[in-house]
Tab-separated table of C-alpha atoms and ligand atoms in Angstrom:
chain	number	residue	atom	x	y	z
S	10	MET	CA	72.885	-41.817	-35.881
S	11	ARG	CA	71.958	-44.391	-38.637
S	12	GLN	CA	75.559	-45.629	-39.783
S	13	PHE	CA	75.857	-47.595	-43.322
S	14	PHE	CA	78.799	-50.354	-44.436
S	15	SER	CA	78.672	-53.069	-46.812
S	16	THR	CA	80.799	-56.016	-45.899
S	17	ARG	CA	81.385	-55.832	-49.943
S	18	GLN	CA	83.945	-52.954	-48.852
S	19	LEU	CA	86.248	-55.810	-47.003
S	20	ALA	CA	86.851	-57.755	-50.286
S	21	HIS	CA	89.965	-54.870	-51.383
S	22	ALA	CA	92.880	-56.211	-49.179
S	23	PRO	CA	96.342	-55.110	-50.831
S	24	LEU	CA	99.492	-56.829	-49.386
S	25	ARG	CA	101.796	-54.428	-49.766
S	26	GLU	CA	102.778	-50.870	-51.442
S	27	LEU	CA	105.789	-49.249	-52.309
S	28	HIS	CA	106.705	-46.684	-49.557
S	29	ASN	CA	109.903	-44.928	-49.020
S	30	GLY	CA	112.148	-47.151	-51.101
S	31	GLY	CA	111.182	-50.471	-50.503
S	32	PHE	CA	107.896	-52.936	-50.326
S	33	THR	CA	105.994	-52.390	-47.426
S	34	ASP	CA	102.873	-54.483	-45.772
S	35	TYR	CA	99.713	-52.169	-46.824
S	36	ALA	CA	98.350	-49.915	-44.313
S	37	GLU	CA	94.898	-49.965	-45.709
S	38	THR	CA	93.548	-52.702	-44.718
S	39	PRO	CA	90.136	-54.384	-44.223
S	40	ALA	CA	90.659	-55.061	-40.551
S	41	ARG	CA	90.664	-51.212	-40.338
S	42	ALA	CA	86.743	-51.506	-41.195
S	43	ASP	CA	86.448	-54.400	-39.022
S	44	ALA	CA	87.817	-52.454	-36.144
S	45	ILE	CA	85.275	-49.725	-36.916
S	46	ARG	CA	82.634	-51.453	-36.579
S	47	ALA	CA	83.409	-53.225	-33.299
S	48	GLY	CA	83.677	-49.291	-31.938
S	49	ILE	CA	80.724	-48.156	-33.275
S	50	GLY	CA	78.393	-51.392	-32.929
S	51	ALA	CA	75.395	-52.338	-35.529
S	52	THR	CA	75.761	-50.774	-39.405
S	53	GLU	CA	73.118	-50.636	-42.035
S	54	ASP	CA	74.059	-52.337	-45.857
S	55	PRO	CA	73.733	-49.061	-48.339
S	56	ALA	CA	71.250	-48.971	-51.043
S	57	ASP	CA	72.778	-49.709	-54.722
S	58	HIS	CA	72.291	-46.303	-56.064
S	59	GLY	CA	74.356	-47.363	-59.415
S	60	THR	CA	76.756	-45.490	-61.530
S	61	ALA	CA	75.410	-42.247	-61.989
S	62	ALA	CA	76.356	-40.209	-59.183
S	63	ILE	CA	79.816	-41.854	-59.650
S	64	GLN	CA	79.690	-40.909	-62.865
S	65	ALA	CA	79.111	-37.213	-61.668
S	66	VAL	CA	82.396	-36.733	-60.403
S	67	HIS	CA	84.622	-39.332	-62.145
S	68	THR	CA	85.442	-39.581	-65.891
S	69	LEU	CA	84.278	-42.393	-67.540
S	70	ASP	CA	87.700	-43.377	-68.971
S	71	TYR	CA	88.851	-43.536	-65.243
S	72	LEU	CA	86.140	-45.760	-64.330
S	73	ASP	CA	86.797	-48.439	-66.894
S	74	PHE	CA	90.438	-48.666	-66.240
S	75	LEU	CA	89.461	-49.281	-62.367
S	76	GLN	CA	87.506	-51.889	-63.809
S	77	ALA	CA	89.475	-53.082	-66.386
S	78	ALA	CA	93.484	-53.179	-65.397
S	79	PRO	CA	93.616	-55.939	-63.012
S	80	MET	CA	92.719	-58.423	-65.998
S	81	ARG	CA	94.858	-56.368	-68.223
S	82	TRP	CA	98.042	-56.763	-65.501
S	83	ALA	CA	97.103	-60.389	-65.371
S	84	GLU	CA	97.493	-60.946	-69.320
S	85	ALA	CA	100.576	-58.903	-68.937
S	86	GLY	CA	102.007	-61.702	-67.519
S	87	ARG	CA	102.214	-59.809	-64.125
S	88	PRO	CA	101.893	-60.746	-60.363
S	89	GLY	CA	100.100	-59.493	-57.428
S	90	ASP	CA	98.094	-55.981	-57.851
S	91	VAL	CA	98.785	-53.476	-60.153
S	92	ILE	CA	101.224	-50.531	-59.492
S	93	GLY	CA	102.662	-47.634	-61.534
S	94	TYR	CA	106.264	-47.402	-62.058
S	95	VAL	CA	106.099	-44.100	-64.534
S	96	TRP	CA	104.014	-41.091	-64.263
S	97	PRO	CA	103.069	-37.889	-67.022
S	98	VAL	CA	104.111	-35.062	-64.764
S	99	VAL	CA	105.414	-32.971	-67.741
S	100	GLY	CA	101.679	-32.714	-68.963
S	101	ARG	CA	98.329	-35.158	-68.516
S	102	ARG	CA	97.579	-35.402	-72.516
S	103	PRO	CA	94.104	-37.367	-73.481
S	104	LEU	CA	96.566	-40.261	-75.286
S	105	THR	CA	94.936	-43.376	-75.605
S	106	PHE	CA	97.493	-46.394	-74.326
S	107	ALA	CA	97.026	-50.478	-74.929
S	108	ARG	CA	100.025	-51.261	-72.394
S	109	ILE	CA	99.092	-51.122	-68.648
S	110	ASP	CA	102.148	-48.891	-67.183
S	111	ALA	CA	100.780	-46.632	-69.418
S	112	MET	CA	97.465	-46.395	-68.080
S	113	VAL	CA	98.479	-46.969	-64.634
S	114	GLY	CA	100.675	-43.997	-64.817
S	115	GLN	CA	97.752	-41.977	-66.118
S	116	PHE	CA	95.270	-42.865	-64.027
S	117	SER	CA	97.246	-42.379	-60.657
S	118	PHE	CA	99.784	-40.462	-58.802
S	119	ASP	CA	101.853	-42.459	-56.733
S	120	ALA	CA	102.957	-46.079	-56.033
S	121	ALA	CA	101.123	-46.883	-52.880
S	122	THR	CA	97.568	-47.289	-53.977
S	123	PRO	CA	97.784	-50.853	-55.599
S	124	LEU	CA	94.380	-51.861	-57.721
S	125	ALA	CA	93.388	-55.616	-57.126
S	126	ALA	CA	90.256	-57.319	-59.269
S	127	THR	CA	88.416	-57.018	-56.006
S	128	THR	CA	88.980	-53.169	-55.681
S	129	TRP	CA	86.203	-52.029	-57.822
S	130	ASP	CA	83.483	-53.658	-56.026
S	131	ALA	CA	85.166	-52.387	-52.806
S	132	ALA	CA	85.502	-49.068	-54.069
S	133	TYR	CA	81.708	-48.975	-55.339
S	134	TRP	CA	79.823	-49.863	-52.096
S	135	SER	CA	81.876	-47.363	-50.164
S	136	ALA	CA	80.452	-45.027	-52.663
S	137	GLN	CA	77.424	-46.384	-51.928
S	138	THR	CA	77.953	-46.661	-48.010
S	139	ALA	CA	78.354	-42.483	-48.851
S	140	LEU	CA	75.404	-42.030	-50.535
S	141	SER	CA	73.126	-43.488	-47.900
S	142	ALA	CA	74.532	-41.635	-45.682
S	143	LEU	CA	73.969	-38.532	-47.705
S	144	ASP	CA	69.594	-40.052	-48.135
S	145	ALA	CA	69.509	-40.304	-44.327
S	146	VAL	CA	70.825	-36.347	-43.839
S	147	LEU	CA	68.342	-35.670	-46.907
S	148	SER	CA	65.350	-37.439	-45.699
S	149	GLY	CA	65.874	-35.145	-42.236
S	150	ASP	CA	68.372	-36.810	-39.669
S	151	LYS	CA	70.961	-34.066	-38.533
S	152	ALA	CA	73.725	-36.866	-39.126
S	153	ALA	CA	74.869	-40.026	-40.371
S	154	LEU	CA	77.739	-42.388	-40.993
S	155	GLY	CA	79.115	-43.411	-43.893
S	156	LEU	CA	82.267	-45.849	-42.985
S	157	CYS	CA	84.324	-45.584	-46.317
S	158	ARG	CA	86.911	-47.999	-46.748
S	159	PRO	CA	88.681	-48.129	-48.721
S	160	PRO	CA	88.587	-44.029	-48.172
S	161	GLY	CA	88.338	-41.532	-50.851
S	162	HIS	CA	89.508	-37.837	-50.231
S	163	HIS	CA	93.122	-38.473	-52.199
S	164	ALA	CA	91.385	-39.960	-55.783
S	165	GLY	CA	90.569	-37.087	-58.015
S	166	ALA	CA	88.323	-37.261	-61.105
S	167	ASP	CA	90.747	-39.499	-63.061
S	168	TYR	CA	93.162	-40.585	-60.582
S	169	MET	CA	93.926	-42.685	-57.634
S	170	GLY	CA	96.731	-42.355	-55.103
S	171	GLY	CA	96.603	-42.014	-51.095
S	172	TYR	CA	94.560	-45.846	-50.833
S	173	CYS	CA	91.822	-43.788	-52.610
S	174	TYR	CA	90.182	-44.953	-56.052
S	175	LEU	CA	86.195	-43.500	-55.534
S	176	ASN	CA	86.125	-39.935	-54.059
S	177	SER	CA	83.276	-40.859	-51.658
S	178	ALA	CA	83.121	-36.879	-50.412
S	179	ALA	CA	82.898	-35.506	-53.287
S	180	ILE	CA	80.191	-38.022	-55.174
S	181	VAL	CA	78.396	-37.101	-51.845
S	182	ALA	CA	78.643	-33.260	-52.125
S	183	GLN	CA	78.002	-33.386	-55.991
S	184	ALA	CA	75.009	-35.575	-55.097
S	185	ALA	CA	73.060	-33.308	-52.998
S	186	ILE	CA	73.934	-30.234	-55.262
S	187	ASP	CA	72.195	-32.641	-57.862
S	188	ALA	CA	69.498	-33.256	-55.406
S	189	GLY	CA	68.682	-29.551	-55.025
S	190	LYS	CA	71.119	-28.352	-52.688
S	191	THR	CA	72.399	-25.383	-53.440
S	192	ARG	CA	75.838	-24.951	-50.989
S	193	VAL	CA	77.630	-27.510	-50.022
S	194	ALA	CA	81.004	-27.443	-47.615
S	195	ILE	CA	83.427	-30.569	-46.504
S	196	LEU	CA	85.178	-29.810	-43.901
S	197	ASP	CA	88.529	-32.422	-44.485
S	198	ILE	CA	90.182	-33.169	-41.058
S	199	ASP	CA	92.213	-36.399	-42.101
S	200	TYR	CA	96.028	-35.769	-41.371
S	201	HIS	CA	96.417	-35.868	-44.983
S	202	HIS	CA	95.387	-32.863	-47.595
S	203	GLY	CA	92.635	-34.359	-49.710
S	204	ASN	CA	93.623	-33.352	-52.891
S	205	GLY	CA	91.792	-35.253	-55.046
S	206	THR	CA	88.761	-33.441	-53.060
S	207	GLN	CA	90.125	-30.018	-53.459
S	208	ASP	CA	91.390	-30.452	-57.062
S	209	ILE	CA	87.373	-31.680	-57.953
S	210	PHE	CA	85.893	-28.572	-56.646
S	211	TYR	CA	88.849	-25.670	-57.492
S	212	ASP	CA	86.979	-24.194	-59.914
S	213	ARG	CA	83.617	-24.660	-58.705
S	214	SER	CA	81.860	-21.952	-56.467
S	215	ASP	CA	79.445	-24.192	-55.349
S	216	VAL	CA	80.940	-26.242	-53.168
S	217	PHE	CA	83.700	-25.220	-50.287
S	218	TYR	CA	86.537	-27.200	-49.459
S	219	ALA	CA	87.823	-26.668	-46.113
S	220	SER	CA	90.941	-29.341	-45.002
S	221	VAL	CA	92.956	-29.006	-41.751
S	222	HIS	CA	95.795	-31.184	-42.108
S	223	ALA	CA	100.094	-32.016	-41.461
S	224	ASP	CA	102.018	-28.917	-43.563
S	225	PRO	CA	102.283	-30.990	-47.053
S	226	LEU	CA	106.643	-29.432	-47.056
S	227	THR	CA	106.420	-32.652	-44.773
S	228	ASP	CA	104.052	-34.836	-45.627
S	229	TYR	CA	102.255	-36.799	-48.049
S	230	PRO	CA	100.781	-35.895	-50.564
S	231	PHE	CA	103.647	-32.837	-50.778
S	232	TYR	CA	102.445	-30.860	-53.629
S	233	TRP	CA	98.830	-29.888	-52.795
S	234	GLY	CA	97.558	-28.675	-49.638
S	235	HIS	CA	99.662	-25.784	-49.340
S	236	ALA	CA	98.295	-22.390	-47.638
S	237	ASP	CA	98.113	-20.625	-50.662
S	238	GLU	CA	96.012	-23.055	-52.697
S	239	THR	CA	92.758	-20.811	-52.230
S	240	GLY	CA	90.483	-22.184	-55.099
S	241	GLU	CA	90.663	-20.739	-59.131
S	242	GLY	CA	88.249	-18.318	-61.254
S	243	GLU	CA	85.205	-17.634	-59.843
S	244	ALA	CA	85.847	-19.909	-57.265
S	245	ALA	CA	88.946	-18.065	-55.574
S	246	GLY	CA	88.389	-18.360	-51.892
S	247	THR	CA	85.931	-21.392	-51.967
S	248	THR	CA	89.444	-23.470	-50.926
S	249	LEU	CA	90.913	-22.992	-47.170
S	250	ASN	CA	93.976	-25.106	-46.453
S	251	LEU	CA	95.212	-25.084	-42.745
S	252	PRO	CA	98.628	-27.023	-42.427
S	253	LEU	CA	99.807	-27.442	-38.791
S	254	PRO	CA	103.271	-28.289	-38.084
S	255	GLN	CA	104.064	-32.377	-36.588
S	256	GLY	CA	103.129	-32.953	-33.690
S	257	ALA	CA	100.044	-30.916	-33.406
S	258	THR	CA	97.968	-31.485	-30.360
S	259	LEU	CA	94.485	-30.480	-29.479
S	260	ALA	CA	94.794	-26.913	-28.526
S	261	PRO	CA	96.189	-26.018	-32.383
S	262	PHE	CA	94.218	-28.142	-34.335
S	263	ARG	CA	90.610	-27.122	-32.804
S	264	GLN	CA	91.926	-23.503	-33.288
S	265	ALA	CA	92.899	-24.719	-37.128
S	266	GLN	CA	89.208	-26.306	-37.026
S	267	ALA	CA	87.384	-23.173	-35.301
S	268	THR	CA	88.958	-21.300	-38.595
S	269	ALA	CA	87.791	-23.518	-41.159
S	270	LEU	CA	84.408	-23.538	-39.720
S	271	GLU	CA	83.958	-19.296	-39.076
S	272	ALA	CA	85.002	-19.934	-43.101
S	273	ILE	CA	82.036	-21.990	-43.737
S	274	ALA	CA	79.841	-20.548	-41.789
S	275	ALA	CA	80.393	-17.160	-43.891
S	276	PHE	CA	79.357	-19.400	-46.946
S	277	GLY	CA	76.763	-20.449	-45.370
S	278	PRO	CA	76.262	-23.886	-46.601
S	279	ASP	CA	73.008	-25.711	-46.884
S	280	LEU	CA	75.036	-29.307	-45.935
S	281	LEU	CA	78.484	-30.222	-44.546
S	282	VAL	CA	80.463	-33.413	-45.927
S	283	ILE	CA	83.269	-34.182	-42.935
S	284	SER	CA	85.899	-36.127	-44.444
S	285	PHE	CA	87.023	-37.665	-40.809
S	286	GLY	CA	90.199	-39.736	-40.636
S	287	ALA	CA	91.251	-41.109	-37.749
S	288	ASP	CA	95.531	-40.731	-38.544
S	289	THR	CA	95.898	-37.406	-36.371
S	290	TRP	CA	95.409	-39.955	-33.061
S	291	GLU	CA	98.698	-39.668	-31.181
S	292	GLY	CA	99.793	-43.670	-31.879
S	293	ASP	CA	99.123	-43.177	-35.826
S	294	PRO	CA	101.396	-45.743	-37.071
S	295	ILE	CA	102.175	-43.269	-40.682
S	296	SER	CA	101.397	-39.799	-39.168
S	297	HIS	CA	102.675	-37.299	-36.328
S	298	PHE	CA	99.693	-35.553	-34.722
S	299	LYS	CA	99.137	-35.962	-30.993
S	300	LEU	CA	95.483	-35.836	-30.478
S	301	THR	CA	93.906	-38.532	-27.854
S	302	THR	CA	90.894	-40.825	-28.011
S	303	ALA	CA	88.986	-37.854	-26.191
S	304	ASP	CA	89.951	-34.632	-28.494
S	305	TYR	CA	87.719	-36.643	-30.976
S	306	ALA	CA	84.374	-36.211	-29.109
S	307	VAL	CA	85.368	-32.375	-28.899
S	308	LEU	CA	85.880	-32.110	-32.255
S	309	ALA	CA	82.879	-33.310	-33.079
S	310	ARG	CA	81.134	-31.199	-30.611
S	311	ASP	CA	82.416	-28.385	-32.255
S	312	ILE	CA	81.164	-29.060	-35.872
S	313	ALA	CA	77.484	-30.201	-34.611
S	314	ALA	CA	77.047	-26.986	-32.521
S	315	CYS	CA	77.358	-25.399	-36.254
S	316	ARG	CA	73.766	-27.359	-36.550
S	317	TRP	CA	74.354	-27.860	-40.470
S	318	PRO	CA	72.948	-31.007	-41.613
S	319	SER	CA	75.902	-33.257	-41.476
S	320	VAL	CA	77.434	-36.614	-43.353
S	321	ILE	CA	80.586	-38.029	-41.763
S	322	LEU	CA	82.717	-40.098	-43.285
S	323	THR	CA	85.605	-42.108	-42.797
S	324	GLU	CA	88.783	-41.480	-43.866
S	325	GLY	CA	92.617	-42.913	-42.619
S	326	GLY	CA	93.325	-44.001	-39.490
S	327	TYR	CA	96.039	-46.624	-39.438
S	328	ALA	CA	96.351	-48.075	-35.678
S	329	VAL	CA	93.751	-50.455	-35.633
S	330	GLY	CA	93.344	-51.358	-32.478
S	331	ALA	CA	92.656	-47.784	-31.357
S	332	LEU	CA	90.609	-47.296	-34.412
S	333	GLY	CA	87.369	-48.470	-33.399
S	334	ASP	CA	87.450	-46.010	-30.398
S	335	ASN	CA	88.680	-42.881	-31.865
S	336	VAL	CA	85.493	-43.072	-34.544
S	337	ALA	CA	83.263	-43.945	-31.661
S	338	SER	CA	84.290	-40.696	-29.622
S	339	PHE	CA	83.873	-38.772	-32.820
S	340	VAL	CA	80.327	-40.158	-33.154
S	341	SER	CA	79.583	-39.805	-29.566
S	342	GLY	CA	81.028	-36.054	-29.638
S	343	PHE	CA	78.505	-35.604	-32.439
S	344	GLN	CA	75.455	-36.646	-30.437
S	345	SER	CA	76.446	-35.217	-27.064
N	410	SP5	C1	93.507	-41.756	-46.778
N	410	SP5	C2	94.353	-41.704	-46.331
N	410	SP5	O1	94.952	-41.220	-45.134
N	410	SP5	N1	95.454	-41.625	-47.372
N	410	SP5	C3	96.793	-41.750	-47.093
N	410	SP5	C4	97.956	-41.691	-48.001
N	410	SP5	C5	99.526	-42.092	-47.406
N	410	SP5	N2	100.226	-42.566	-48.339
N	410	SP5	C6	101.868	-42.171	-47.711
N	410	SP5	C7	102.377	-42.881	-46.551
N	410	SP5	C8	102.368	-44.232	-46.839
N	410	SP5	C9	103.130	-45.161	-45.224
N	410	SP5	N3	103.123	-46.361	-45.845
N	410	SP5	C10	103.552	-47.325	-44.786
N	410	SP5	C11	103.244	-48.559	-44.449
N	410	SP5	C12	103.708	-49.127	-43.417
N	410	SP5	N4	103.227	-50.593	-43.179
N	411	ZN	ZN1	95.154	-39.610	-44.096
């Protein structure tokens, strides 16, 4: 399987995040990418596809914000990374602000996603990595892997959150549609619900979004990923959320994934995008499922058996010491 990664993705390295009432060490570290590379072996540098595919998913205002906010933060005399403290929960209006604190609230949904001067380039190359994996599949490969770090599935069209800035899975799904695919499915098996991906395609009947994740009543991102969210308008029925309780092992996870795969089969995709997070692993420091390293090969075999051309993109997974083995297990299952 061809595997893509750019070392430019490593420069994004926030130190602290606001969590549970205080600052704590940032969990989404560059060391995660090094660990995955050590586990999966050689990767190819992605090609530079430019910004068109990114702009097909994200708004220009948001992309300008991601690039300019760190400079505005510094101009305001602030130390460290851009981080918000106020959010427009009552209703988001298209207001234009000069003050950085208002801007960051407008373009984010949490305080756990710091933005640094190095973030844009790293997120840009994470998206290019995803697009290069798509290229490999569009040119005939059965599957390809994009080592997407920073991850993407929490980022919406005009907001960052959950360590995510550019939504690589959505960018790939949209690029596949723009390349002539008519029906694309996204299977999201990160521990957390991919609220950004769901939001981007919630009213789109040509993209099916299915996710197995921790019940948002107990786990981040709390406000999205509930079972009654199923899509809207002509897209009703093209979103499928399968929340599981904390402590879930392979058996319930595999069963939920089978339910997702059946629904995707009924949809009839000509391409599958997999948002793969290894934060479902039993030792993950911020998550509460109980999958083992060997379980990832089982899950991957079940998906590969469906025989859809597949673009695999990495999302979360914070047990750095096991992350390489966990991603390698998933890749090995896909190929066996
Ligand atoms: C892509 C992804 O898996 N994003 C997950 C974002 C979850 N953020 C909320 C939980 C933050 C916990 N941070 C603990 C840091 C400990 N040093
Ligand atoms: Zn996650």
